């Protein structure tokens, strides 16, 4: 079976499976819709009936609010109204308080009793569920088992309850599931009857869908199969060695288009490879001819190389003898450098010790300079103090002169007072005694001032001598300090020169060490040259033997070149089987 018919068959199978699945689902959906619709209608019906009942009770409660009835009368009237209310068939209403106390029930034997703990045949507390669901905002539904009126066998029932807040009553009614199932069965029967009536229409739609699906499958199969057929024809032509085929031109960019594009690239690459192989076989044939002639020339060259190697062996022997002589001379120079290096090392150690001693003496001179500077500072400070003492002595002398003048004036005043007291006679005697005492004090003050003046003059003379001596000492201290500073600077310069000499000696030691190391390297290099020369001599002998072997190998290369030429001719004959020219017969598309 071709790929076209396989695609059409697969497409039809998918369509048939889809139609079958959709049909089954539609039948199931119709049955389920009948169930859901009937159940929703019955739920809505009992909810509306309860709301109607509450509406009747609400009217009675309005009369109570208006004062037409008492609360007890209103509740009794409401209970009687609900008890007598009958709608369709077995539909009746009941009332329980939120505490479970029954108010209204179809069988009056249970009215007035508390049903809060009542259970159905399956042990379910259905009255509690009535109350809990009725307290919800929009009421609620409860499934339980309960016998029909006048019967004792419990059957499934679905109730709706809603609380009436003013009286705290939970009012409810319900439908028996048997009644609902009977209506559901009737609805399903009607739906199936309608489906049978519409079966012809459904069959027409299915047949029409199959026809259109078949046409679509044929068109799709052609679009898929035709490019694949073209690719298969070109692959067969390629297998027969025909590389001159047209490219497959498809506008689609799907996987088949990519397959065609890949085949085009493959055929083009294969064509290029065959061209390259043909070209390489031609080059191989030419190269084998050149290789054969080159092998003959190589044999002649190898013979010439063998002669040259013999000459090289003789030169290498002479080189070995010269290298041995150089090695002896370099070792003697190396011993001389070693002796010089040892002497310079001794000079370096002596220089380091001299530098250390000079450094210590420099430190002592720095201490002496510091002490001389301190002496100079002390001398300068003492000179300042003595100068200040001389100035103070002069000021004290002036004060003493002032005191002496005051004493003279006081003595004169005392004499005048004594004269005036004598003139006063008896009345001035007391004043005369005082004046005489003042005169004596003035004379004592004047005598003391003279002694102080003489003492101050003596101090001023000694102070001037001390100042003169201090000035002379200050000059000598200054000269001593300058001399010590000059000695310190000179010694520091000597230390610097010693350090320079030590540094130059260190540089000389380093250079000599480097030269010594270089000499060791030279000795090592000369030894290596000697070793290499001996190795070269051995290798040249090996090369001579290899040249002879190369001559024999050249003859083998010539034989191999002949064989290579034969293989290249055979490859050219195989390449002739591929059709590469554009004027050859085209493969039909």
Coordinates of C-alpha atoms in Angstrom, one line a residue:
X1 CA 0.0 0.0 0.0
X2 CA 1.4 3.4 -1.0
X3 CA 1.9 6.2 1.5
X4 CA -1.0 8.2 0.0
X5 CA -3.6 5.5 0.8
X6 CA -2.1 5.0 4.3
X7 CA -2.5 8.7 5.0
X8 CA -6.1 8.7 3.7
X9 CA -7.0 5.6 5.8
X10 CA -5.5 7.0 8.9
X11 CA -7.3 10.3 8.4
X12 CA -10.7 8.5 8.0
X13 CA -10.1 6.3 11.1
X14 CA -9.4 9.5 13.1
X15 CA -12.6 11.1 11.9
X16 CA -14.7 8.0 12.6
X17 CA -13.3 7.7 16.1
X18 CA -14.0 11.4 16.7
X19 CA -17.6 11.1 15.5
X20 CA -18.1 8.0 17.7
X21 CA -16.7 9.6 20.8
X22 CA -18.7 12.8 20.2
X23 CA -21.9 10.7 19.8
X24 CA -21.4 8.7 22.9
X25 CA -20.6 11.9 24.8
X26 CA -23.8 13.5 23.5
X27 CA -26.0 10.6 24.6
X28 CA -24.4 10.6 28.0
X29 CA -24.7 14.4 28.3
X30 CA -28.4 14.2 27.4
X31 CA -29.1 11.6 30.1
X32 CA -27.1 13.6 32.7
X33 CA -28.8 16.8 31.7
X34 CA -32.2 15.1 32.2
X35 CA -31.1 14.1 35.7
X36 CA -29.7 17.5 36.6
X37 CA -32.7 19.4 35.2
X38 CA -35.3 17.4 37.0
X39 CA -33.4 17.5 40.3
X40 CA -33.0 21.2 40.0
X41 CA -36.7 21.7 39.2
X42 CA -37.8 19.7 42.2
X43 CA -35.3 21.5 44.5
X44 CA -36.5 24.9 43.2
X45 CA -40.2 23.7 43.6
X46 CA -39.9 22.8 47.3
X47 CA -37.9 26.0 48.0
X48 CA -40.7 28.1 46.5
X49 CA -43.3 26.2 48.4
X50 CA -41.5 26.9 51.7
X51 CA -41.2 30.5 50.8
X52 CA -45.0 30.7 50.0
X53 CA -45.7 29.1 53.4
X54 CA -43.4 31.7 55.2
X55 CA -45.3 34.4 53.2
X56 CA -48.6 33.2 54.7
X57 CA -47.1 33.1 58.2
X58 CA -45.7 36.6 57.6
X59 CA -49.2 38.0 56.9
X60 CA -50.4 36.6 60.3
X61 CA -47.3 38.1 62.0
X62 CA -48.3 41.5 60.5
X63 CA -51.7 41.2 62.1
X64 CA -49.9 40.5 65.4
X65 CA -47.8 43.6 65.0
X66 CA -50.9 45.6 64.4
X67 CA -52.4 44.3 67.6
X68 CA -55.2 42.4 66.0
X69 CA -53.9 39.1 67.5
X70 CA -51.8 38.2 70.5
X71 CA -48.6 36.3 70.0
X72 CA -50.1 33.1 71.2
X73 CA -53.2 33.5 68.9
X74 CA -50.9 34.4 66.0
X75 CA -48.7 31.3 66.5
X76 CA -51.7 29.0 66.8
X77 CA -53.3 30.5 63.7
X78 CA -50.0 30.1 61.8
X79 CA -49.6 26.5 62.9
X80 CA -53.1 25.6 61.9
X81 CA -52.7 27.3 58.5
X82 CA -49.5 25.3 57.8
X83 CA -51.0 22.1 59.0
X84 CA -54.0 22.5 56.7
X85 CA -51.9 23.6 53.7
X86 CA -51.9 20.9 51.0
X87 CA -50.3 21.4 47.6
X88 CA -49.6 18.4 45.3
X89 CA -49.9 14.7 46.2
X90 CA -47.9 13.8 49.3
X91 CA -46.5 17.4 49.8
X92 CA -47.0 18.6 53.3
X93 CA -45.1 21.0 55.7
X94 CA -43.7 20.7 59.2
X95 CA -42.5 23.2 61.7
X96 CA -39.8 22.7 64.5
X97 CA -38.3 25.3 66.8
X98 CA -34.6 25.8 66.7
X99 CA -34.4 23.7 69.9
X100 CA -36.1 20.7 68.1
X101 CA -39.6 21.1 69.6
X102 CA -42.1 20.0 66.9
X103 CA -45.0 22.5 66.2
X104 CA -46.6 21.0 63.1
X105 CA -46.4 17.5 61.5
X106 CA -48.6 15.5 59.3
X107 CA -49.1 12.9 62.0
X108 CA -50.4 14.8 65.0
X109 CA -49.1 12.2 67.4
X110 CA -45.6 13.7 67.3
X111 CA -46.6 17.3 67.6
X112 CA -45.5 18.9 70.8
X113 CA -42.6 16.4 71.3
X114 CA -38.9 17.2 71.0
X115 CA -37.4 15.7 67.8
X116 CA -33.9 17.1 68.2
X117 CA -32.4 13.6 68.7
X118 CA -34.6 11.9 66.2
X119 CA -32.8 9.5 63.8
X120 CA -33.8 8.0 60.5
X121 CA -33.4 4.3 59.5
X122 CA -29.7 4.9 58.7
X123 CA -29.0 6.5 62.1
X124 CA -28.9 10.1 60.7
X125 CA -30.0 13.0 63.0
X126 CA -32.1 14.5 60.3
X127 CA -33.9 17.1 62.5
X128 CA -30.6 18.5 63.5
X129 CA -29.7 18.8 59.8
X130 CA -33.1 20.5 59.3
X131 CA -32.3 23.1 61.9
X132 CA -28.6 23.6 60.8
X133 CA -29.4 23.9 57.1
X134 CA -32.5 26.1 57.8
X135 CA -30.3 28.6 59.8
X136 CA -28.2 29.3 56.7
X137 CA -28.8 32.6 54.9
X138 CA -30.9 31.1 52.1
X139 CA -31.9 27.9 53.8
X140 CA -30.6 24.4 52.9
X141 CA -31.4 20.9 51.6
X142 CA -31.2 17.7 53.6
X143 CA -31.3 14.1 52.3
X144 CA -32.7 11.5 54.7
X145 CA -35.1 8.5 54.9
X146 CA -38.7 8.9 56.0
X147 CA -42.0 6.9 55.4
X148 CA -44.8 8.3 53.3
X149 CA -48.0 9.4 55.1
X150 CA -49.9 6.4 56.3
X151 CA -47.0 4.1 55.7
X152 CA -44.2 2.7 57.9
X153 CA -41.5 1.8 55.5
X154 CA -38.9 4.6 55.2
X155 CA -37.7 5.7 51.7
X156 CA -35.3 8.3 50.5
X157 CA -36.5 11.9 50.7
X158 CA -35.0 15.3 50.0
X159 CA -36.2 18.3 52.1
X160 CA -35.7 22.1 52.1
X161 CA -35.8 24.0 55.4
X162 CA -35.7 27.8 56.2
X163 CA -35.8 29.6 59.5
X164 CA -38.6 32.1 60.3
X165 CA -36.8 34.5 62.6
X166 CA -39.8 36.2 64.4
X167 CA -41.0 32.9 65.9
X168 CA -37.6 31.0 65.8
X169 CA -39.4 28.4 63.7
X170 CA -37.7 26.1 61.1
X171 CA -40.2 25.4 58.4
X172 CA -39.7 22.7 55.8
X173 CA -41.1 20.4 53.1
X174 CA -39.7 17.7 50.8
X175 CA -40.0 15.4 47.9
X176 CA -39.6 11.6 47.8
X177 CA -36.7 10.4 45.6
X178 CA -38.9 7.8 44.0
X179 CA -41.2 10.5 42.6
X180 CA -38.1 12.3 41.3
X181 CA -36.6 9.2 39.7
X182 CA -39.9 8.4 38.0
X183 CA -40.0 11.9 36.4
X184 CA -36.3 11.5 35.4
X185 CA -37.1 8.2 33.7
X186 CA -39.9 9.9 31.8
X187 CA -37.6 12.7 30.7
X188 CA -34.9 10.3 29.6
X189 CA -37.5 8.3 27.5
X190 CA -38.6 11.5 25.8
X191 CA -35.0 12.5 25.1
X192 CA -34.2 9.1 23.6
X193 CA -37.4 9.2 21.5
X194 CA -36.3 12.6 20.2
X195 CA -32.8 11.2 19.5
X196 CA -34.4 8.4 17.4
X197 CA -36.4 10.9 15.5
X198 CA -33.3 12.9 14.7
X199 CA -31.2 9.9 13.9
X200 CA -31.6 10.3 10.1
X201 CA -30.4 13.9 10.3
X202 CA -27.4 12.8 12.4
X203 CA -26.6 10.1 9.8
X204 CA -26.7 12.6 7.0
X205 CA -24.4 14.9 9.0
X206 CA -22.0 12.0 9.6
X207 CA -21.9 10.9 6.0
X208 CA -21.4 14.5 4.8
X209 CA -18.6 14.8 7.3
X210 CA -17.0 11.6 6.1
X211 CA -17.2 12.8 2.5
X212 CA -15.6 16.1 3.3
X213 CA -13.0 14.3 5.5
X214 CA -12.2 11.9 2.7
X215 CA -11.7 14.8 0.2
X216 CA -9.5 16.7 2.7
X217 CA -7.5 13.5 3.4
X218 CA -6.9 13.0 -0.4
X219 CA -5.7 16.6 -0.8
X220 CA -3.5 16.3 2.3
X221 CA -2.2 12.9 1.2
X222 CA -1.2 14.3 -2.2
X223 CA 0.5 17.3 -0.7
X224 CA 2.5 14.9 1.6
X225 CA 3.0 11.9 -0.7
X226 CA 3.9 13.7 -4.0
X227 CA 7.1 15.4 -2.7
X228 CA 8.1 12.1 -1.0
X229 CA 7.7 10.3 -4.4
X230 CA 9.9 12.9 -6.1
X231 CA 12.6 12.4 -3.4
X232 CA 12.3 8.6 -3.8
X233 CA 12.8 8.8 -7.6
X234 CA 15.9 10.9 -7.3
X235 CA 17.4 8.7 -4.6
X236 CA 17.0 5.7 -6.9
X237 CA 18.7 7.6 -9.7
X238 CA 21.5 8.6 -7.3
X239 CA 21.9 4.9 -6.3
X240 CA 22.5 4.0 -9.9
X241 CA 25.4 6.5 -10.1
X242 CA 23.6 9.4 -11.9
X243 CA 24.7 12.6 -10.1
X244 CA 23.4 14.9 -12.8
X245 CA 19.8 15.2 -11.5
X246 CA 17.6 18.3 -11.1
X247 CA 17.0 19.8 -7.7
X248 CA 13.7 19.3 -5.9
X249 CA 11.9 22.6 -5.7
X250 CA 9.3 22.8 -2.9
X251 CA 7.7 26.0 -1.5
X252 CA 6.8 24.4 1.8
X253 CA 9.1 24.9 4.8
X254 CA 7.8 21.9 6.9
X255 CA 9.7 18.7 7.6
X256 CA 9.2 17.4 4.0
X257 CA 10.5 20.7 2.6
X258 CA 13.5 20.4 5.0
X259 CA 14.0 16.8 3.7
X260 CA 14.0 17.9 0.1
X261 CA 16.4 20.7 0.9
X262 CA 18.7 18.2 2.7
X263 CA 18.6 15.8 -0.3
X264 CA 19.5 18.7 -2.6
X265 CA 22.5 19.6 -0.4
X266 CA 23.5 15.9 -0.2
X267 CA 23.5 15.4 -4.0
X268 CA 25.4 18.6 -4.6
X269 CA 28.0 17.6 -1.9
X270 CA 28.3 14.1 -3.4
X271 CA 28.8 15.6 -6.8
X272 CA 31.6 17.8 -5.5
X273 CA 33.2 14.9 -3.7
X274 CA 33.3 12.8 -6.9
X275 CA 34.8 15.7 -8.8
X276 CA 37.5 16.1 -6.1
X277 CA 38.2 12.3 -6.1
X278 CA 38.7 12.4 -9.9
X279 CA 41.0 15.4 -9.6
X280 CA 42.9 13.8 -6.7
X281 CA 43.4 10.5 -8.7
X282 CA 44.9 12.5 -11.5
X283 CA 47.2 14.3 -9.1
X284 CA 48.0 11.0 -7.5
X285 CA 49.1 9.6 -10.8
X286 CA 51.3 12.6 -11.6
X287 CA 52.7 12.5 -8.1
X288 CA 53.6 8.8 -8.3
X289 CA 55.7 9.5 -11.5
X290 CA 57.5 12.4 -9.7
X291 CA 58.0 10.2 -6.6
X292 CA 59.6 7.5 -8.8
X293 CA 62.1 10.0 -10.3
X294 CA 62.7 11.6 -6.9
X295 CA 63.5 8.3 -5.4
X296 CA 66.3 7.7 -7.9
X297 CA 67.7 11.2 -7.2
X298 CA 67.5 10.5 -3.5
X299 CA 69.6 7.4 -3.9
X300 CA 72.3 9.4 -5.6
X301 CA 72.2 12.1 -2.9
X302 CA 72.4 9.5 -0.1
X303 CA 75.7 8.2 -1.7
X304 CA 77.1 11.8 -1.7
X305 CA 76.0 12.3 1.9
X306 CA 77.9 9.2 3.0
X307 CA 81.1 10.6 1.6
X308 CA 80.5 14.0 3.3
X309 CA 79.9 12.3 6.6
X310 CA 83.4 10.6 6.5
X311 CA 84.9 14.1 6.2
X312 CA 82.8 15.4 9.1
X313 CA 84.1 12.5 11.3
X314 CA 87.7 13.6 10.8
X315 CA 86.9 17.3 11.6
X316 CA 85.0 16.3 14.7
X317 CA 88.1 14.4 16.0
X318 CA 90.3 17.5 15.6
X319 CA 87.6 19.6 17.3
X320 CA 87.6 17.3 20.3
X321 CA 91.4 17.7 20.8
X322 CA 91.0 21.6 20.6
X323 CA 88.2 21.6 23.2
X324 CA 90.3 19.5 25.6
X325 CA 93.1 22.2 25.4
X326 CA 90.6 25.0 26.0
X327 CA 89.2 23.2 29.0
X328 CA 92.7 23.0 30.7
X329 CA 93.3 26.7 30.2
X330 CA 89.9 27.8 31.6
X331 CA 90.4 25.6 34.7
X332 CA 93.7 27.4 35.5
X333 CA 92.0 30.8 35.1
X334 CA 89.2 29.7 37.4
X335 CA 91.8 28.8 40.1
X336 CA 93.3 32.3 39.9
X337 CA 89.9 33.9 40.2
X338 CA 89.2 31.9 43.3
X339 CA 92.4 33.1 45.0
X340 CA 91.6 36.7 44.1
X341 CA 88.1 36.3 45.5
X342 CA 89.4 35.0 48.8
X343 CA 91.8 38.0 49.2
X344 CA 89.0 40.5 48.4
X345 CA 86.8 38.8 51.0
X346 CA 89.5 39.4 53.7
X347 CA 89.7 43.1 52.7
X348 CA 85.9 43.3 52.9
X349 CA 85.8 41.9 56.4
X350 CA 88.5 44.4 57.5
X351 CA 86.6 47.3 55.9
X352 CA 83.4 46.3 57.7
X353 CA 85.2 46.3 61.1
X354 CA 86.8 49.7 60.4
X355 CA 83.3 51.1 59.5
X356 CA 81.8 49.7 62.7
X357 CA 84.6 51.3 64.8
X358 CA 84.2 54.7 63.1
X359 CA 80.5 54.5 63.6
X360 CA 81.0 54.0 67.4
X361 CA 83.4 57.0 67.6
X362 CA 80.9 59.1 65.7
X363 CA 78.3 58.3 68.3
X364 CA 80.7 59.4 71.1
X365 CA 81.4 62.7 69.3
X366 CA 77.6 63.2 68.9
X367 CA 77.3 62.8 72.7
X368 CA 80.1 65.3 73.3
X369 CA 78.5 67.8 71.0
X370 CA 75.2 67.4 72.9
X371 CA 77.0 68.1 76.2
X372 CA 78.8 71.2 74.8
X373 CA 75.5 72.5 73.6
X374 CA 74.0 72.0 77.0
X375 CA 77.0 73.8 78.7
X376 CA 76.6 76.7 76.2
X377 CA 72.9 76.9 77.0
X378 CA 73.6 76.9 80.8
X379 CA 76.2 79.6 80.5
X380 CA 73.9 81.8 78.4
X381 CA 71.1 81.3 81.0
X382 CA 73.5 82.3 83.9
X383 CA 74.7 85.4 82.0
X384 CA 71.0 86.4 81.6
X385 CA 70.4 85.9 85.4
X386 CA 73.5 88.0 86.4
X387 CA 72.5 90.8 84.0
X388 CA 69.0 90.7 85.5
X389 CA 70.6 90.9 89.0
X390 CA 72.7 93.9 88.0
X391 CA 69.6 95.7 86.7
X392 CA 67.7 94.8 89.9
X393 CA 70.7 96.3 92.0
X394 CA 70.4 99.6 90.1
X395 CA 66.7 99.7 90.8
X396 CA 67.3 99.0 94.5
X397 CA 69.9 101.9 94.6
X398 CA 67.4 104.3 93.3
X399 CA 64.9 103.2 95.9
X400 CA 67.6 103.7 98.6
X401 CA 68.4 107.2 97.4
X402 CA 64.6 107.9 97.6
X403 CA 64.5 106.6 101.2
X404 CA 67.6 108.7 102.1
X405 CA 65.9 111.8 100.7
X406 CA 62.8 111.1 102.6
X407 CA 64.8 110.7 105.8
X408 CA 66.5 114.1 105.4
X409 CA 63.2 115.7 104.8
X410 CA 61.8 114.0 107.9
X411 CA 64.8 115.1 110.0
X412 CA 64.2 118.8 108.9
X413 CA 60.5 118.5 109.6
X414 CA 61.4 117.0 113.1
X415 CA 63.7 120.0 113.8
X416 CA 61.0 122.5 112.7
X417 CA 58.5 120.7 114.9
X418 CA 60.9 120.9 117.9
X419 CA 61.3 124.6 117.4
X420 CA 57.6 125.1 117.2
X421 CA 57.1 123.0 120.3
X422 CA 59.7 125.1 122.2
X423 CA 57.8 128.2 121.2
X424 CA 54.5 126.8 122.5
X425 CA 56.0 126.3 125.9
X426 CA 54.3 123.9 128.3
X427 CA 51.6 123.1 125.7
X428 CA 54.2 121.9 123.2
X429 CA 56.3 119.6 125.4
X430 CA 54.4 116.4 124.3
X431 CA 54.7 117.4 120.7
X432 CA 58.4 118.1 121.3
X433 CA 59.0 114.5 122.6
X434 CA 57.3 113.1 119.5
X435 CA 59.3 115.3 117.2
X436 CA 62.5 114.2 118.9
X437 CA 61.6 110.5 118.3
X438 CA 60.7 111.2 114.7
X439 CA 64.1 112.9 114.2
X440 CA 65.9 109.9 115.8
X441 CA 64.0 107.6 113.4
X442 CA 64.9 109.8 110.5
X443 CA 68.6 109.7 111.4
X444 CA 68.5 105.9 111.8
X445 CA 66.8 105.5 108.4
X446 CA 69.3 107.8 106.8
X447 CA 72.2 105.8 108.3
X448 CA 70.6 102.5 107.2
X449 CA 70.1 103.9 103.7
X450 CA 73.8 104.8 103.5
X451 CA 74.8 101.2 104.5
X452 CA 72.4 99.7 102.0
X453 CA 73.8 102.1 99.3
X454 CA 77.3 101.0 100.1
X455 CA 76.3 97.3 100.0
X456 CA 74.5 97.8 96.7
X457 CA 77.5 99.5 95.1
X458 CA 79.7 96.5 96.2
X459 CA 77.1 94.1 94.7
X460 CA 77.0 96.1 91.5
X461 CA 80.8 95.9 91.2
X462 CA 80.9 92.2 91.8
X463 CA 78.0 91.7 89.3
X464 CA 79.8 93.7 86.6
X465 CA 82.9 91.5 87.2
X466 CA 80.8 88.4 87.0
X467 CA 79.1 89.6 83.8
X468 CA 82.5 90.3 82.3
X469 CA 83.7 86.8 83.3
X470 CA 80.5 85.1 82.0
X471 CA 80.9 86.9 78.7
X472 CA 84.4 85.7 78.3
X473 CA 83.4 82.1 79.4
X474 CA 80.5 82.3 76.9
X475 CA 82.9 83.1 74.1
X476 CA 85.2 80.3 75.0
X477 CA 82.2 77.8 75.3
X478 CA 81.0 79.0 71.9
X479 CA 84.5 78.4 70.4
X480 CA 84.7 75.0 72.1
X481 CA 81.2 74.0 70.7
X482 CA 82.2 75.1 67.2
X483 CA 85.4 73.1 67.4
X484 CA 83.5 70.0 68.6
X485 CA 80.9 70.4 65.8
X486 CA 83.6 70.8 63.2
X487 CA 85.3 67.6 64.5
X488 CA 82.0 65.7 64.4
X489 CA 81.3 66.8 60.8
X490 CA 84.9 65.9 59.8
X491 CA 84.5 62.5 61.5
X492 CA 81.2 61.9 59.7
X493 CA 82.8 62.7 56.4
X494 CA 85.5 60.1 57.2
X495 CA 82.8 57.6 58.1
X496 CA 81.0 58.3 54.8
X497 CA 84.3 57.8 52.8
X498 CA 84.9 54.5 54.8
X499 CA 81.4 53.4 53.9
X500 CA 81.9 54.3 50.2
X501 CA 85.1 52.3 50.2
X502 CA 83.3 49.4 51.9
X503 CA 80.5 49.6 49.3
X504 CA 83.0 49.6 46.4
X505 CA 84.7 46.6 48.0
X506 CA 81.2 44.8 48.2
X507 CA 80.6 45.6 44.5
X508 CA 84.1 44.2 43.7
X509 CA 83.3 41.1 45.7
X510 CA 79.9 40.7 43.9
X511 CA 81.6 41.2 40.5
X512 CA 84.3 38.8 41.3
X513 CA 81.7 36.2 42.5
X514 CA 79.8 36.7 39.2
X515 CA 83.0 36.2 37.2
X516 CA 83.9 33.2 39.3
X517 CA 80.4 31.8 38.6
X518 CA 80.7 32.6 34.9
X519 CA 84.1 30.9 34.8
X520 CA 82.4 27.8 36.3
X521 CA 79.8 28.0 33.6
X522 CA 82.5 28.3 31.0
X523 CA 84.2 25.2 32.4
X524 CA 80.8 23.4 32.3
X525 CA 80.1 24.6 28.8
X526 CA 83.5 23.5 27.5
X527 CA 82.9 20.1 29.1
X528 CA 79.5 20.0 27.5
X529 CA 81.1 21.0 24.1
X530 CA 83.6 18.1 24.6
X531 CA 80.8 15.7 25.3
X532 CA 78.7 17.0 22.4
X533 CA 81.7 16.7 20.1
X534 CA 82.2 13.1 21.0
X535 CA 78.4 12.5 20.6
X536 CA 78.5 14.2 17.1
X537 CA 81.4 12.0 16.2
X538 CA 79.4 8.9 17.1
X539 CA 76.3 10.3 15.3
X540 CA 78.2 11.0 12.1
X541 CA 79.2 7.4 12.0
X542 CA 75.5 6.4 12.5
X543 CA 74.5 8.9 9.7
X544 CA 77.0 7.2 7.4
X545 CA 75.3 3.9 8.1
X546 CA 71.8 5.5 7.7
X547 CA 72.8 7.0 4.3
X548 CA 73.5 3.5 3.1
X549 CA 70.1 2.3 4.4
X550 CA 68.4 5.4 2.8
X551 CA 69.8 4.3 -0.6
X552 CA 68.1 0.9 -0.2
X553 CA 64.9 2.7 1.0
X554 CA 64.9 4.9 -2.1
X555 CA 64.7 1.8 -4.3
X556 CA 61.7 0.6 -2.3
X557 CA 60.0 4.0 -2.7
X558 CA 60.4 3.8 -6.4
X559 CA 58.6 0.4 -6.4
X560 CA 55.8 1.8 -4.2
X561 CA 55.4 4.8 -6.6
X562 CA 54.8 2.3 -9.4
X563 CA 52.1 0.6 -7.4
X564 CA 50.5 3.9 -6.4
X565 CA 50.3 4.9 -10.1
X566 CA 48.5 1.6 -10.9
X567 CA 46.0 2.3 -8.1
X568 CA 45.3 5.8 -9.3
X569 CA 44.5 4.5 -12.8
X570 CA 42.0 2.0 -11.3
X571 CA 40.3 4.8 -9.3
X572 CA 39.9 6.9 -12.5
X573 CA 38.2 3.9 -14.1
X574 CA 35.8 3.6 -11.2
X575 CA 34.9 7.4 -11.3
X576 CA 33.9 7.0 -14.9
X577 CA 30.8 5.1 -13.7
X578 CA 29.3 8.4 -12.2
X579 CA 27.4 10.7 -14.6
X580 CA 28.5 14.3 -13.9
X581 CA 28.0 16.1 -17.3
X582 CA 24.9 18.3 -17.6
X583 CA 24.1 17.2 -21.2
X584 CA 23.2 13.7 -20.0
X585 CA 19.6 12.4 -19.7
X586 CA 17.6 13.9 -16.9
X587 CA 15.7 11.9 -14.3
X588 CA 12.0 12.5 -14.7
X589 CA 10.3 14.5 -12.0

